Amino acid sequence: MHHGILALLAERSNLTAIGAHDGMTARLGQNAGFDAIWGSGFEIAASFGVPDANILTMTDQLRQCDIIAQAVDIPIIADCDNGFGNAINAAVTTRMFERHGIAGICIEDNEFPKKCSFYEGVQRNLVPLREHALKIRACKEAQTDPDFFVIARTEALIAGNGIQEALDRAYAYAEAGADAVLVHSKQPVSDELVTFAEKWDSAVPLVAVPTTYDRVSAQELHELGYRIVIFANQAMRSSIKAIEENLRLLRADGRSSILRDRMVSLEHVFDLVGVKELRRDEALYLRGAAEELLTS
Ligand code: SPV
Ligand code: MG
């Protein structure tokens, strides 16, 4: 059973989420002890082999988050980009994700089609502050479960518009009903986020995604007021590195024994996907039935 983000925040004060793009990465995140799964648009797009630029549709994103939700017991926060359109699209997105057992969504103020915050030299436009505030309100009014969690995200710092605009937007989104505000930054250090948090005078929790400013710890961010910290793409980047290195070795050597110590055993995969449970269920539902058929 998935818990709500609000309940979990009340219980633990701070949460750390791990980005995932499929059932396996989500399960690895859960096994590693993270509090929640971030259904990352960046990772899901990359797993399809396409850029993070609203190339995938809302239903693509929903399907992957649905797969993730079935693989873990911890809550899922789905990255819903810009809500896949205007406030009307965002409201429909809210209802769909809520209905699929997702604990919360994040809606950013990038124009449709969005561009990943880290792509250099691509056109980047934010929707006007009021338009995004209304989009957040539309989401909050669309939800039916009172515990459904809507994070409003501002890209003001990513767009280079400065701390004051980031604050103006964050306050407007909080005022519109956001349950938390994600302030994204692509600086190599966390200075911007430190300044932002010092100026943030609201009970609405902040969310940070330490991708480029990677030396600050989740604990330090929590102490600044970023009650939710999302490690958005480190799982996938780790796996890409391992796969690239291993495939290079395998191609050169031609024998799979070269990888024996560089990959997990088959048994490890069996454990991760629940082969023990499969065996137990067979004993309960297949073998038992077969014996009964024979003796009747
Ligand atoms: C994502 O994971 O898709 C995010 C976070 O939006 S980031 O890629 O770091 O912008
Ligand atoms: Mg994203």
Short mmCIF file of C-alpha atoms and ligand atoms in Angstrom, two decimals:
data_model
loop_
_atom_site.label_atom_id
_atom_site.label_comp_id
_atom_site.label_asym_id
_atom_site.label_seq_id
_atom_site.Cartn_x
_atom_site.Cartn_y
_atom_site.Cartn_z
CA MET A 1 0.00 0.00 0.00
CA HIS A 2 1.34 3.42 -0.93
CA HIS A 3 1.33 6.10 1.75
CA GLY A 4 0.60 9.71 1.00
CA ILE A 5 3.47 12.18 0.85
CA LEU A 6 1.82 14.44 3.45
CA ALA A 7 1.55 11.58 5.95
CA LEU A 8 5.13 10.56 5.31
CA LEU A 9 6.37 14.15 5.70
CA ALA A 10 4.51 14.42 9.00
CA GLU A 11 6.06 11.17 10.17
CA ARG A 12 9.66 11.65 8.99
CA SER A 13 9.96 15.46 8.63
CA ASN A 14 12.16 15.09 5.55
CA LEU A 15 12.08 12.78 2.55
CA THR A 16 14.66 11.68 0.03
CA ALA A 17 13.37 10.38 -3.30
CA ILE A 18 15.25 8.46 -5.96
CA GLY A 19 14.57 8.80 -9.68
CA ALA A 20 13.44 5.72 -11.58
CA HIS A 21 12.12 4.87 -15.03
CA ASP A 22 10.87 1.30 -14.69
CA GLY A 23 9.90 -1.35 -12.18
CA MET A 24 13.43 -2.58 -11.61
CA THR A 25 15.06 0.81 -10.99
CA ALA A 26 12.20 1.69 -8.66
CA ARG A 27 12.63 -1.56 -6.73
CA LEU A 28 16.38 -0.98 -6.43
CA GLY A 29 15.59 2.48 -5.06
CA GLN A 30 13.18 1.05 -2.52
CA ASN A 31 15.69 -1.65 -1.52
CA ALA A 32 18.34 1.04 -1.02
CA GLY A 33 16.06 2.68 1.57
CA PHE A 34 14.80 5.78 -0.21
CA ASP A 35 11.49 7.19 1.06
CA ALA A 36 9.82 7.72 -2.29
CA ILE A 37 10.29 7.20 -6.02
CA TRP A 38 10.57 10.09 -8.45
CA GLY A 39 9.06 9.00 -11.78
CA SER A 40 11.65 10.98 -13.70
CA GLY A 41 10.74 12.49 -17.06
CA PHE A 42 14.44 12.69 -17.87
CA GLU A 43 14.99 8.97 -17.15
CA ILE A 44 11.81 7.77 -18.78
CA ALA A 45 12.52 9.75 -21.96
CA ALA A 46 16.11 8.47 -21.96
CA SER A 47 14.88 4.90 -21.49
CA PHE A 48 12.88 5.36 -24.71
CA GLY A 49 16.03 6.80 -26.32
CA VAL A 50 14.53 10.27 -26.84
CA PRO A 51 15.29 13.73 -25.41
CA ASP A 52 13.47 15.11 -22.36
CA ALA A 53 11.47 17.63 -24.40
CA ASN A 54 7.78 16.59 -24.28
CA ILE A 55 8.51 14.06 -27.03
CA LEU A 56 6.79 11.41 -24.94
CA THR A 57 3.12 11.92 -24.21
CA MET A 58 1.23 12.05 -20.94
CA THR A 59 0.11 8.46 -21.48
CA ASP A 60 3.72 7.30 -22.02
CA GLN A 61 4.69 8.92 -18.72
CA LEU A 62 1.61 7.55 -16.95
CA ARG A 63 2.25 4.02 -18.20
CA GLN A 64 5.82 4.03 -16.86
CA CYS A 65 4.72 5.50 -13.52
CA ASP A 66 2.01 2.86 -13.33
CA ILE A 67 4.62 0.13 -13.88
CA ILE A 68 6.79 1.74 -11.18
CA ALA A 69 3.87 1.95 -8.75
CA GLN A 70 3.20 -1.77 -9.16
CA ALA A 71 6.83 -2.62 -8.38
CA VAL A 72 7.18 -0.84 -5.03
CA ASP A 73 5.34 -0.08 -1.79
CA ILE A 74 6.78 3.40 -1.27
CA PRO A 75 4.98 6.43 -2.76
CA ILE A 76 5.57 7.68 -6.30
CA ILE A 77 5.98 11.34 -7.16
CA ALA A 78 5.49 11.60 -10.90
CA ASP A 79 7.35 14.22 -12.90
CA CYS A 80 4.58 15.63 -15.06
CA ASP A 81 6.70 18.28 -16.81
CA ASN A 82 4.43 21.24 -17.64
CA GLY A 83 1.26 19.19 -17.19
CA PHE A 84 1.54 18.27 -20.89
CA GLY A 85 -0.11 21.50 -22.01
CA ASN A 86 -2.17 24.22 -20.40
CA ALA A 87 -4.18 24.18 -17.15
CA ILE A 88 -6.86 22.01 -18.75
CA ASN A 89 -4.29 19.37 -19.73
CA ALA A 90 -2.72 19.62 -16.26
CA ALA A 91 -6.07 19.02 -14.55
CA VAL A 92 -6.68 15.91 -16.68
CA THR A 93 -3.12 14.80 -15.89
CA THR A 94 -3.84 15.19 -12.17
CA ARG A 95 -6.94 13.01 -12.33
CA MET A 96 -5.25 10.33 -14.41
CA PHE A 97 -2.18 10.03 -12.18
CA GLU A 98 -4.27 10.10 -9.02
CA ARG A 99 -6.50 7.32 -10.37
CA HIS A 100 -3.42 5.21 -11.05
CA GLY A 101 -2.29 5.27 -7.43
CA ILE A 102 0.43 7.88 -7.82
CA ALA A 103 0.96 9.83 -4.57
CA GLY A 104 1.81 13.14 -6.16
CA ILE A 105 2.89 15.02 -9.26
CA CYS A 106 5.24 17.86 -10.07
CA ILE A 107 4.29 20.57 -12.57
CA GLU A 108 6.96 22.99 -13.83
CA ASP A 109 6.63 26.44 -15.37
CA ASN A 110 8.33 25.51 -18.62
CA GLU A 111 6.28 26.26 -21.74
CA PHE A 112 5.03 23.30 -23.79
CA PRO A 113 7.06 21.70 -25.31
CA LYS A 114 9.49 21.72 -22.39
CA LYS A 115 13.25 21.24 -22.63
CA CYS A 116 15.29 19.47 -19.98
CA SER A 117 16.73 22.06 -17.59
CA PHE A 118 20.29 21.05 -18.44
CA TYR A 119 20.22 21.25 -22.26
CA GLU A 120 22.43 24.17 -23.26
CA GLY A 121 21.61 26.39 -26.21
CA VAL A 122 18.01 25.27 -26.63
CA GLN A 123 15.12 27.67 -26.62
CA ARG A 124 13.70 28.03 -23.12
CA ASN A 125 10.53 29.96 -22.31
CA LEU A 126 8.64 30.02 -19.04
CA VAL A 127 4.89 30.46 -18.94
CA PRO A 128 3.82 33.70 -17.23
CA LEU A 129 3.64 33.54 -13.42
CA ARG A 130 -0.15 33.90 -13.28
CA GLU A 131 -0.72 31.27 -15.92
CA HIS A 132 1.34 28.74 -13.98
CA ALA A 133 -0.30 29.68 -10.67
CA LEU A 134 -3.69 29.01 -12.27
CA LYS A 135 -2.40 25.73 -13.65
CA ILE A 136 -1.44 24.70 -10.10
CA ARG A 137 -4.84 25.75 -8.83
CA ALA A 138 -6.48 23.71 -11.60
CA CYS A 139 -4.50 20.66 -10.47
CA LYS A 140 -5.37 21.11 -6.80
CA GLU A 141 -9.05 21.53 -7.66
CA ALA A 142 -8.97 18.48 -9.95
CA GLN A 143 -7.71 16.05 -7.31
CA THR A 144 -10.31 14.01 -5.43
CA ASP A 145 -8.03 12.39 -2.82
CA PRO A 146 -7.23 15.12 -0.25
CA ASP A 147 -3.79 13.54 0.27
CA PHE A 148 -2.77 13.86 -3.38
CA PHE A 149 0.39 15.99 -3.39
CA VAL A 150 1.03 18.65 -6.01
CA ILE A 151 4.52 20.12 -6.28
CA ALA A 152 4.86 23.36 -8.23
CA ARG A 153 8.27 23.77 -9.80
CA THR A 154 9.88 26.95 -10.96
CA GLU A 155 12.56 27.10 -13.62
CA ALA A 156 13.24 30.80 -12.98
CA LEU A 157 16.83 30.13 -11.85
CA ILE A 158 17.40 27.72 -14.76
CA ALA A 159 16.22 30.44 -17.17
CA GLY A 160 18.66 32.89 -15.51
CA ASN A 161 15.89 35.17 -14.25
CA GLY A 162 17.31 35.53 -10.75
CA ILE A 163 16.34 34.85 -7.15
CA GLN A 164 13.65 37.53 -6.96
CA GLU A 165 11.66 36.09 -9.85
CA ALA A 166 12.10 32.59 -8.40
CA LEU A 167 10.72 33.86 -5.08
CA ASP A 168 7.82 35.72 -6.74
CA ARG A 169 6.86 32.60 -8.64
CA ALA A 170 7.28 30.30 -5.66
CA TYR A 171 5.04 32.50 -3.47
CA ALA A 172 2.42 32.71 -6.22
CA TYR A 173 2.41 28.94 -6.67
CA ALA A 174 2.21 28.35 -2.91
CA GLU A 175 -0.65 30.85 -2.74
CA ALA A 176 -2.39 28.93 -5.54
CA GLY A 177 -2.38 25.82 -3.37
CA ALA A 178 0.87 23.97 -4.14
CA ASP A 179 1.73 21.45 -1.44
CA ALA A 180 5.44 22.12 -2.00
CA VAL A 181 7.62 24.22 -4.28
CA LEU A 182 10.56 22.81 -6.22
CA VAL A 183 13.23 25.39 -6.96
CA HIS A 184 15.44 24.07 -9.70
CA SER A 185 19.02 25.21 -10.18
CA LYS A 186 21.78 24.13 -12.56
CA GLN A 187 24.68 25.80 -10.80
CA PRO A 188 27.68 23.69 -9.84
CA VAL A 189 27.27 24.80 -6.20
CA SER A 190 24.22 25.22 -3.98
CA ASP A 191 24.62 29.00 -3.29
CA GLU A 192 21.41 29.94 -5.14
CA LEU A 193 19.43 27.41 -3.16
CA VAL A 194 20.95 28.58 0.11
CA THR A 195 19.98 32.19 -0.67
CA PHE A 196 16.52 31.16 -1.81
CA ALA A 197 15.88 29.18 1.37
CA GLU A 198 17.09 32.05 3.58
CA LYS A 199 14.56 34.36 1.94
CA TRP A 200 11.71 31.83 1.85
CA ASP A 201 9.19 32.90 4.47
CA SER A 202 6.39 30.37 4.17
CA ALA A 203 5.39 27.08 5.77
CA VAL A 204 5.09 25.48 2.31
CA PRO A 205 7.95 22.96 2.07
CA LEU A 206 10.70 23.34 -0.50
CA VAL A 207 12.01 20.65 -2.82
CA ALA A 208 15.55 20.41 -4.24
CA VAL A 209 17.05 18.34 -7.04
CA PRO A 210 20.82 18.26 -6.48
CA THR A 211 21.97 17.17 -9.92
CA THR A 212 24.65 19.73 -10.85
CA TYR A 213 25.34 21.05 -7.33
CA ASP A 214 26.34 17.57 -6.29
CA ARG A 215 28.55 18.17 -3.25
CA VAL A 216 25.75 19.21 -0.90
CA SER A 217 24.18 16.38 1.11
CA ALA A 218 20.49 15.60 1.43
CA GLN A 219 20.86 16.29 5.16
CA GLU A 220 22.30 19.77 4.54
CA LEU A 221 19.48 20.56 2.11
CA HIS A 222 16.90 19.33 4.63
CA GLU A 223 18.39 21.66 7.25
CA LEU A 224 17.98 24.58 4.83
CA GLY A 225 14.26 23.82 4.46
CA TYR A 226 14.29 21.55 1.42
CA ARG A 227 12.16 18.90 3.09
CA ILE A 228 12.08 16.79 -0.05
CA VAL A 229 15.35 16.05 -1.84
CA ILE A 230 15.18 14.25 -5.17
CA PHE A 231 18.15 12.39 -6.64
CA ALA A 232 16.54 12.48 -10.05
CA ASN A 233 18.78 10.58 -12.46
CA GLN A 234 21.73 9.00 -10.63
CA ALA A 235 20.34 5.45 -10.90
CA MET A 236 20.08 5.55 -14.66
CA ARG A 237 23.43 7.29 -15.10
CA SER A 238 25.04 4.59 -12.97
CA SER A 239 23.54 1.83 -15.08
CA ILE A 240 24.53 3.49 -18.38
CA LYS A 241 28.14 3.70 -17.19
CA ALA A 242 28.15 0.03 -16.16
CA ILE A 243 26.50 -1.13 -19.38
CA GLU A 244 28.78 0.92 -21.64
CA GLU A 245 31.93 -0.33 -19.92
CA ASN A 246 30.81 -3.95 -19.83
CA LEU A 247 29.58 -4.09 -23.41
CA ARG A 248 32.90 -2.66 -24.61
CA LEU A 249 34.73 -5.42 -22.73
CA LEU A 250 32.37 -8.13 -23.94
CA ARG A 251 32.60 -7.04 -27.57
CA ALA A 252 36.41 -7.04 -27.40
CA ASP A 253 36.79 -10.32 -25.49
CA GLY A 254 33.96 -12.30 -27.03
CA ARG A 255 33.46 -14.45 -23.87
CA SER A 256 30.82 -13.54 -21.31
CA SER A 257 33.04 -14.84 -18.47
CA ILE A 258 34.89 -11.52 -18.79
CA LEU A 259 31.89 -9.94 -17.06
CA ARG A 260 31.41 -12.48 -14.24
CA ASP A 261 32.61 -10.11 -11.52
CA ARG A 262 31.28 -7.00 -13.24
CA MET A 263 27.58 -7.88 -13.21
CA VAL A 264 25.10 -9.42 -10.78
CA SER A 265 24.38 -13.14 -10.77
CA LEU A 266 21.27 -14.63 -12.31
CA GLU A 267 20.19 -15.54 -8.75
CA HIS A 268 20.33 -11.88 -7.76
CA VAL A 269 17.93 -11.03 -10.58
CA PHE A 270 15.69 -13.94 -9.52
CA ASP A 271 15.54 -12.53 -5.99
CA LEU A 272 14.76 -9.03 -7.26
CA VAL A 273 11.83 -10.15 -9.41
CA GLY A 274 10.33 -12.54 -6.80
CA VAL A 275 11.09 -16.03 -8.04
CA LYS A 276 10.80 -17.33 -4.42
CA GLU A 277 7.25 -15.99 -4.30
CA LEU A 278 6.53 -17.58 -7.68
CA ARG A 279 7.69 -20.95 -6.30
CA ARG A 280 5.51 -20.52 -3.20
CA ASP A 281 2.48 -19.57 -5.33
CA GLU A 282 3.00 -22.58 -7.57
CA ALA A 283 3.00 -24.85 -4.53
CA LEU A 284 -0.21 -23.21 -3.32
CA TYR A 285 -2.18 -22.89 -6.53
CA LEU A 286 -0.76 -25.26 -9.13
CA ARG A 287 0.70 -28.34 -7.44
CA GLY A 288 -2.15 -28.47 -4.89
CA ALA A 289 -4.72 -28.35 -7.66
CA ALA A 290 -2.88 -31.02 -9.61
CA GLU A 291 -2.82 -33.38 -6.59
CA GLU A 292 -6.50 -32.79 -5.91
CA LEU A 293 -7.35 -33.57 -9.51
CA LEU A 294 -5.39 -36.83 -9.29
CA THR A 295 -7.05 -37.98 -6.02
CA SER A 296 -10.64 -37.00 -6.86
C1 SPV B 1 13.63 14.80 -14.16
O1 SPV B 1 14.17 13.88 -13.53
O2 SPV B 1 13.05 14.63 -15.24
C2 SPV B 1 13.68 16.16 -13.65
C3 SPV B 1 14.76 16.52 -12.77
O3 SPV B 1 12.85 16.94 -14.01
S1 SPV B 1 16.09 17.05 -13.71
O4 SPV B 1 16.28 16.13 -14.82
O5 SPV B 1 17.24 17.07 -12.80
O6 SPV B 1 15.75 18.38 -14.20
MG MG B 2 11.77 16.29 -15.67
#
